[in-house]
């Protein structure tokens, strides 16, 4: 029975992490771009460093395309300093900043709740 519970717990956690990643990726990209414009490779490394998430190149490009289509971000083309290759440099739009601020206000209020923080630390 213990092995079945361990497997179930692992499955539940995996699903929770995937759902959390999907819901937070847009916000984290907006946070990253609030500091300065970045190309996809920089965003990929930032997500790995800050959140510990590894997205596929294809997955990241799909998110960036969706965010561009929604008007949350825009891109300009720039030449890579090392290779000279043409690449897209993404920046947050004013609309993207508004959405990020709204997410922060509406969805992440609990992050600053000291009771939640204390329980999290004690867990």
CSV table of N, CA and C in Angstrom, one decimal:
chain,number,residue,atom,x,y,z
A,1,UNK,N,0.8,-1.2,0.0
A,1,UNK,CA,0.0,0.0,0.0
A,1,UNK,C,0.9,1.3,0.0
A,2,UNK,N,2.0,1.2,0.7
A,2,UNK,CA,2.9,2.4,0.8
A,2,UNK,C,3.4,2.8,-0.6
A,3,UNK,N,3.8,1.8,-1.4
A,3,UNK,CA,4.3,2.1,-2.7
A,3,UNK,C,3.2,2.8,-3.6
A,4,UNK,N,2.0,2.3,-3.4
A,4,UNK,CA,0.9,2.9,-4.2
A,4,UNK,C,0.6,4.4,-3.8
A,5,UNK,N,0.7,4.6,-2.5
A,5,UNK,CA,0.5,6.0,-2.0
A,5,UNK,C,1.7,6.9,-2.4
A,6,UNK,N,2.9,6.3,-2.4
A,6,UNK,CA,4.0,7.1,-2.8
A,6,UNK,C,3.9,7.5,-4.3
A,7,UNK,N,3.5,6.5,-5.1
A,7,UNK,CA,3.3,6.7,-6.6
A,7,UNK,C,2.2,7.8,-6.8
A,8,UNK,N,1.1,7.7,-6.0
A,8,UNK,CA,0.0,8.6,-6.2
A,8,UNK,C,0.4,10.0,-5.7
A,9,UNK,N,1.2,10.1,-4.6
A,9,UNK,CA,1.7,11.4,-4.2
A,9,UNK,C,2.6,12.0,-5.2
A,10,UNK,N,3.5,11.2,-5.8
A,10,UNK,CA,4.3,11.7,-6.9
A,10,UNK,C,3.5,12.2,-8.1
A,11,UNK,N,2.5,11.5,-8.5
A,11,UNK,CA,1.7,11.9,-9.6
A,11,UNK,C,0.9,13.2,-9.3
A,12,UNK,N,0.4,13.3,-8.1
A,12,UNK,CA,-0.3,14.5,-7.7
A,12,UNK,C,0.6,15.7,-7.7
A,13,UNK,N,1.8,15.6,-7.2
A,13,UNK,CA,2.8,16.7,-7.2
A,13,UNK,C,3.2,17.0,-8.6
A,14,UNK,N,3.5,16.0,-9.4
A,14,UNK,CA,3.9,16.3,-10.8
A,14,UNK,C,2.8,17.1,-11.6
A,15,UNK,N,1.6,16.7,-11.4
A,15,UNK,CA,0.5,17.5,-12.0
A,15,UNK,C,0.4,18.9,-11.5
A,16,UNK,N,0.5,19.0,-10.2
A,16,UNK,CA,0.4,20.4,-9.6
A,16,UNK,C,1.5,21.2,-10.1
A,17,UNK,N,2.8,20.7,-10.2
A,17,UNK,CA,3.9,21.5,-10.7
A,17,UNK,C,3.7,21.9,-12.1
A,18,UNK,N,3.2,21.0,-13.0
A,18,UNK,CA,2.9,21.3,-14.4
A,18,UNK,C,1.9,22.4,-14.5
A,19,UNK,N,0.8,22.3,-13.7
A,19,UNK,CA,-0.3,23.3,-13.8
A,19,UNK,C,0.3,24.7,-13.3
A,20,UNK,N,1.1,24.6,-12.2
A,20,UNK,CA,1.6,25.9,-11.6
A,20,UNK,C,2.6,26.5,-12.6
A,21,UNK,N,3.4,25.7,-13.3
A,21,UNK,CA,4.3,26.2,-14.3
A,21,UNK,C,3.6,26.9,-15.4
A,22,UNK,N,2.5,26.2,-15.9
A,22,UNK,CA,1.7,26.8,-17.0
A,22,UNK,C,1.1,28.1,-16.6
A,23,UNK,N,0.6,28.2,-15.4
A,23,UNK,CA,-0.1,29.4,-15.0
A,23,UNK,C,0.9,30.6,-14.6
A,24,UNK,N,2.1,30.2,-14.2
A,24,UNK,CA,3.1,31.2,-13.8
A,24,UNK,C,4.0,31.7,-14.9
A,25,UNK,N,4.2,30.9,-16.0
A,25,UNK,CA,5.2,31.2,-17.0
A,25,UNK,C,5.0,32.6,-17.6
A,26,UNK,N,3.7,32.9,-17.9
A,26,UNK,CA,3.5,34.2,-18.5
A,26,UNK,C,3.9,35.3,-17.5
A,27,UNK,N,3.5,35.2,-16.3
A,27,UNK,CA,3.8,36.2,-15.3
A,27,UNK,C,5.3,36.3,-15.1
A,28,UNK,N,6.0,35.2,-15.0
A,28,UNK,CA,7.5,35.2,-14.8
A,28,UNK,C,8.2,35.9,-16.0
A,29,UNK,N,7.7,35.6,-17.2
A,29,UNK,CA,8.3,36.2,-18.4
A,29,UNK,C,8.1,37.8,-18.3
A,30,UNK,N,6.9,38.2,-17.9
A,30,UNK,CA,6.6,39.6,-17.8
A,30,UNK,C,7.5,40.2,-16.7
A,31,UNK,N,7.7,39.5,-15.6
A,31,UNK,CA,8.6,40.0,-14.6
A,31,UNK,C,10.1,40.2,-15.1
A,32,UNK,N,10.5,39.2,-15.8
A,32,UNK,CA,11.9,39.2,-16.4
A,32,UNK,C,12.0,40.4,-17.4
A,33,UNK,N,11.0,40.6,-18.2
A,33,UNK,CA,11.0,41.7,-19.2
A,33,UNK,C,10.8,43.1,-18.5
A,34,UNK,N,10.3,43.1,-17.3
A,34,UNK,CA,10.2,44.4,-16.6
A,34,UNK,C,11.5,45.0,-16.3
A,35,UNK,N,12.5,44.1,-16.2
A,35,UNK,CA,13.9,44.6,-15.9
A,35,UNK,C,14.6,45.2,-17.1
A,36,UNK,N,14.5,44.4,-18.2
A,36,UNK,CA,15.0,44.9,-19.5
A,36,UNK,C,14.6,43.9,-20.6
A,37,UNK,N,14.7,44.3,-21.9
A,37,UNK,CA,14.4,43.4,-23.0
A,37,UNK,C,15.4,42.2,-23.0
A,38,UNK,N,14.9,41.1,-23.5
A,38,UNK,CA,15.7,39.9,-23.6
A,38,UNK,C,15.3,39.1,-24.8
A,39,UNK,N,16.3,38.3,-25.3
A,39,UNK,CA,16.0,37.4,-26.4
A,39,UNK,C,15.6,36.0,-25.7
A,40,UNK,N,15.1,35.1,-26.5
A,40,UNK,CA,14.6,33.9,-26.0
A,40,UNK,C,15.6,33.1,-25.1
A,41,UNK,N,16.8,33.1,-25.6
A,41,UNK,CA,17.9,32.3,-24.9
A,41,UNK,C,18.1,32.9,-23.5
A,42,UNK,N,18.1,34.2,-23.4
A,42,UNK,CA,18.2,34.9,-22.1
A,42,UNK,C,17.0,34.5,-21.2
A,43,UNK,N,15.8,34.6,-21.7
A,43,UNK,CA,14.6,34.2,-20.9
A,43,UNK,C,14.7,32.8,-20.5
A,44,UNK,N,15.1,31.9,-21.3
A,44,UNK,CA,15.2,30.5,-21.0
A,44,UNK,C,16.2,30.3,-19.8
A,45,UNK,N,17.4,30.9,-19.9
A,45,UNK,CA,18.3,30.8,-18.8
A,45,UNK,C,17.8,31.5,-17.5
A,46,UNK,N,17.1,32.6,-17.6
A,46,UNK,CA,16.5,33.3,-16.5
A,46,UNK,C,15.5,32.4,-15.8
A,47,UNK,N,14.6,31.8,-16.5
A,47,UNK,CA,13.6,30.9,-16.0
A,47,UNK,C,14.3,29.7,-15.2
A,48,UNK,N,15.3,29.2,-15.8
A,48,UNK,CA,16.0,28.1,-15.2
A,48,UNK,C,16.7,28.5,-13.9
A,49,UNK,N,17.3,29.7,-13.9
A,49,UNK,CA,18.0,30.2,-12.7
A,49,UNK,C,17.1,30.6,-11.6
A,50,UNK,N,16.0,31.4,-12.0
A,50,UNK,CA,15.2,31.9,-10.9
A,50,UNK,C,14.1,31.0,-10.5
A,51,UNK,N,13.5,30.2,-11.4
A,51,UNK,CA,12.4,29.3,-11.0
A,51,UNK,C,12.8,27.9,-11.0
A,52,UNK,N,13.9,27.6,-11.5
A,52,UNK,CA,14.4,26.2,-11.6
A,52,UNK,C,13.6,25.4,-12.7
A,53,UNK,N,13.0,26.1,-13.6
A,53,UNK,CA,12.2,25.5,-14.7
A,53,UNK,C,13.0,25.4,-16.0
A,54,UNK,N,12.8,24.2,-16.6
A,54,UNK,CA,13.4,24.0,-17.9
A,54,UNK,C,12.3,23.8,-18.9
A,55,UNK,N,12.1,24.8,-19.8
A,55,UNK,CA,11.1,24.7,-20.8
A,55,UNK,C,11.9,24.3,-22.1
A,56,UNK,N,11.2,23.5,-23.0
A,56,UNK,CA,11.8,23.3,-24.3
A,56,UNK,C,11.8,24.6,-25.0
A,57,UNK,N,12.7,24.6,-26.0
A,57,UNK,CA,12.8,25.8,-26.9
A,57,UNK,C,11.5,26.0,-27.6
A,58,UNK,N,10.9,24.9,-28.1
A,58,UNK,CA,9.6,25.0,-28.7
A,58,UNK,C,8.5,25.5,-27.8
A,59,UNK,N,8.5,25.0,-26.6
A,59,UNK,CA,7.5,25.4,-25.6
A,59,UNK,C,7.6,26.9,-25.3
A,60,UNK,N,8.9,27.4,-25.1
A,60,UNK,CA,9.1,28.8,-24.8
A,60,UNK,C,8.7,29.7,-26.0
A,61,UNK,N,9.0,29.3,-27.2
A,61,UNK,CA,8.6,30.1,-28.3
A,61,UNK,C,7.1,30.1,-28.5
A,62,UNK,N,6.4,29.0,-28.2
A,62,UNK,CA,4.9,29.1,-28.2
A,62,UNK,C,4.4,30.1,-27.2
A,63,UNK,N,4.9,30.1,-26.0
A,63,UNK,CA,4.5,31.0,-25.0
A,63,UNK,C,4.7,32.5,-25.5
A,64,UNK,N,5.9,32.7,-26.0
A,64,UNK,CA,6.3,34.0,-26.5
A,64,UNK,C,5.4,34.5,-27.6
A,65,UNK,N,5.1,33.6,-28.5
A,65,UNK,CA,4.2,33.9,-29.6
A,65,UNK,C,2.8,34.2,-29.1
A,66,UNK,N,2.3,33.4,-28.2
A,66,UNK,CA,1.0,33.7,-27.6
A,66,UNK,C,0.9,35.1,-26.9
A,67,UNK,N,2.0,35.3,-26.2
A,67,UNK,CA,2.1,36.6,-25.4
A,67,UNK,C,2.2,37.8,-26.4
A,68,UNK,N,2.9,37.6,-27.5
A,68,UNK,CA,3.0,38.6,-28.6
A,68,UNK,C,1.6,38.8,-29.2
A,69,UNK,N,0.9,37.8,-29.5
A,69,UNK,CA,-0.4,37.9,-30.1
A,69,UNK,C,-1.4,38.6,-29.2
A,70,UNK,N,-1.3,38.4,-27.9
A,70,UNK,CA,-2.1,39.1,-26.9
A,70,UNK,C,-1.8,40.5,-26.7
A,71,UNK,N,-0.6,40.9,-27.2
A,71,UNK,CA,-0.1,42.3,-27.0
A,71,UNK,C,0.6,42.5,-25.7
A,72,UNK,N,0.9,41.5,-25.0
A,72,UNK,CA,1.6,41.6,-23.7
A,72,UNK,C,3.1,41.9,-23.9
A,73,UNK,N,3.7,41.4,-25.0
A,73,UNK,CA,5.1,41.7,-25.3
A,73,UNK,C,5.2,42.0,-26.8
A,74,UNK,N,6.3,42.7,-27.1
A,74,UNK,CA,6.5,42.9,-28.5
A,74,UNK,C,8.0,42.6,-28.7
A,75,UNK,N,8.4,42.5,-30.0
A,75,UNK,CA,9.8,42.2,-30.2
A,75,UNK,C,10.4,43.1,-31.3
A,76,UNK,N,11.7,43.2,-31.3
A,76,UNK,CA,12.4,43.9,-32.4
A,76,UNK,C,13.5,42.9,-32.8
A,77,UNK,N,14.0,43.1,-33.9
A,77,UNK,CA,15.1,42.2,-34.4
A,77,UNK,C,16.4,42.9,-34.1
A,78,UNK,N,17.4,42.1,-33.7
A,78,UNK,CA,18.7,42.5,-33.4
A,78,UNK,C,19.7,41.5,-33.8
A,79,UNK,N,20.9,41.9,-34.2
A,79,UNK,CA,21.9,41.0,-34.6
A,79,UNK,C,22.7,40.5,-33.3
A,80,UNK,N,22.9,39.2,-33.3
A,80,UNK,CA,23.7,38.6,-32.2
A,80,UNK,C,25.1,39.2,-32.2
A,81,UNK,N,25.6,39.6,-31.1
A,81,UNK,CA,27.0,40.2,-31.1
A,81,UNK,C,28.0,39.1,-31.4
A,82,UNK,N,27.8,37.9,-31.0
A,82,UNK,CA,28.8,36.8,-31.3
A,82,UNK,C,28.7,36.2,-32.7
A,83,UNK,N,27.5,35.8,-33.1
A,83,UNK,CA,27.4,35.1,-34.4
A,83,UNK,C,26.9,36.0,-35.5
A,84,UNK,N,26.3,37.1,-35.2
A,84,UNK,CA,25.8,38.0,-36.2
A,84,UNK,C,24.4,37.5,-36.7
A,85,UNK,N,23.9,36.4,-36.1
A,85,UNK,CA,22.6,35.9,-36.5
A,85,UNK,C,21.5,36.9,-36.1
A,86,UNK,N,20.4,36.9,-36.8
A,86,UNK,CA,19.3,37.8,-36.5
A,86,UNK,C,18.4,37.1,-35.5
A,87,UNK,N,18.0,37.8,-34.4
A,87,UNK,CA,17.2,37.2,-33.4
A,87,UNK,C,16.2,38.2,-32.9
A,88,UNK,N,15.1,37.7,-32.3
A,88,UNK,CA,14.1,38.6,-31.7
A,88,UNK,C,14.5,38.9,-30.3
A,89,UNK,N,14.3,40.2,-30.0
A,89,UNK,CA,14.5,40.7,-28.6
A,89,UNK,C,13.2,41.2,-28.1
A,90,UNK,N,12.7,40.5,-27.0
A,90,UNK,CA,11.4,40.8,-26.5
A,90,UNK,C,11.4,41.8,-25.4
A,91,UNK,N,10.3,42.6,-25.4
A,91,UNK,CA,10.1,43.7,-24.4
A,91,UNK,C,8.7,43.7,-24.0
A,92,UNK,N,8.4,44.1,-22.7
A,92,UNK,CA,7.1,44.1,-22.2
A,92,UNK,C,6.4,45.4,-22.8
A,93,UNK,N,5.2,45.3,-23.2
A,93,UNK,CA,4.4,46.4,-23.6
A,93,UNK,C,3.7,47.1,-22.4
A,94,UNK,N,3.2,48.3,-22.6
A,94,UNK,CA,2.4,48.9,-21.5
A,94,UNK,C,1.3,48.1,-21.1
A,95,UNK,N,0.6,47.4,-22.0
A,95,UNK,CA,-0.5,46.5,-21.7
A,95,UNK,C,0.0,45.3,-20.9
A,96,UNK,N,1.2,44.8,-21.2
A,96,UNK,CA,1.8,43.7,-20.5
A,96,UNK,C,2.1,44.1,-19.1
A,97,UNK,N,2.6,45.4,-18.9
A,97,UNK,CA,2.9,45.9,-17.5
A,97,UNK,C,1.6,46.0,-16.7
A,98,UNK,N,0.5,46.4,-17.4
A,98,UNK,CA,-0.8,46.5,-16.7
A,98,UNK,C,-1.3,45.1,-16.2
A,99,UNK,N,-1.2,44.2,-17.1
A,99,UNK,CA,-1.6,42.8,-16.8
A,99,UNK,C,-0.7,42.2,-15.7
A,100,UNK,N,0.6,42.4,-15.8
A,100,UNK,CA,1.5,41.9,-14.7
A,100,UNK,C,1.1,42.5,-13.3
A,101,UNK,N,0.8,43.8,-13.3
A,101,UNK,CA,0.4,44.5,-12.1
A,101,UNK,C,-0.9,43.9,-11.6
A,102,UNK,N,-1.8,43.7,-12.5
A,102,UNK,CA,-3.1,43.1,-12.1
A,102,UNK,C,-3.0,41.7,-11.6
A,103,UNK,N,-2.1,40.9,-12.2
A,103,UNK,CA,-1.9,39.5,-11.7
A,103,UNK,C,-1.3,39.6,-10.3
A,104,UNK,N,-0.3,40.5,-10.1
A,104,UNK,CA,0.3,40.7,-8.8
A,104,UNK,C,-0.7,41.1,-7.7
A,105,UNK,N,-1.6,42.0,-8.1
A,105,UNK,CA,-2.6,42.4,-7.1
A,105,UNK,C,-3.7,41.4,-6.9
A,106,UNK,N,-4.2,40.8,-7.9
A,106,UNK,CA,-5.3,39.9,-7.8
A,106,UNK,C,-4.9,38.4,-7.4
A,107,UNK,N,-3.8,38.0,-7.9
A,107,UNK,CA,-3.5,36.6,-7.8
A,107,UNK,C,-2.4,36.2,-6.8
A,108,UNK,N,-1.6,37.2,-6.4
A,108,UNK,CA,-0.4,36.8,-5.6
A,108,UNK,C,-0.4,37.5,-4.3
A,109,UNK,N,-1.5,38.0,-3.8
A,109,UNK,CA,-1.6,38.6,-2.5
A,109,UNK,C,-1.2,37.7,-1.4
A,110,UNK,N,-1.5,36.4,-1.5
A,110,UNK,CA,-1.2,35.4,-0.5
A,110,UNK,C,0.3,35.2,-0.3
A,111,UNK,N,1.1,35.6,-1.3
A,111,UNK,CA,2.5,35.4,-1.1
A,111,UNK,C,3.1,36.2,0.0
A,112,UNK,N,2.5,37.4,0.3
A,112,UNK,CA,3.0,38.3,1.4
A,112,UNK,C,2.3,38.0,2.7
A,113,UNK,N,1.4,37.0,2.8
A,113,UNK,CA,0.7,36.7,4.0
A,113,UNK,C,1.6,36.0,5.0
A,114,UNK,N,1.9,36.6,6.1
A,114,UNK,CA,2.8,36.1,7.1
A,114,UNK,C,2.4,34.7,7.6
A,115,UNK,N,1.1,34.5,7.8
A,115,UNK,CA,0.7,33.2,8.3
A,115,UNK,C,1.0,32.1,7.4
A,116,UNK,N,0.7,32.4,6.1
A,116,UNK,CA,1.0,31.4,5.0
A,116,UNK,C,2.5,31.1,5.0
A,117,UNK,N,3.3,32.2,5.1
A,117,UNK,CA,4.8,32.0,5.0
A,117,UNK,C,5.2,31.2,6.2
A,118,UNK,N,4.7,31.5,7.4
A,118,UNK,CA,5.1,30.7,8.6
A,118,UNK,C,4.7,29.2,8.4
A,119,UNK,N,3.5,29.0,8.0
A,119,UNK,CA,3.1,27.6,7.8
A,119,UNK,C,4.0,26.9,6.7
A,120,UNK,N,4.3,27.6,5.7
A,120,UNK,CA,5.2,27.0,4.6
A,120,UNK,C,6.5,26.7,5.2
A,121,UNK,N,7.1,27.5,6.0
A,121,UNK,CA,8.4,27.3,6.6
A,121,UNK,C,8.4,26.1,7.6
A,122,UNK,N,7.2,25.9,8.3
A,122,UNK,CA,7.1,24.9,9.3
A,122,UNK,C,6.8,23.5,8.6
A,123,UNK,N,6.3,23.5,7.4
A,123,UNK,CA,5.9,22.3,6.7
A,123,UNK,C,7.1,21.3,6.5
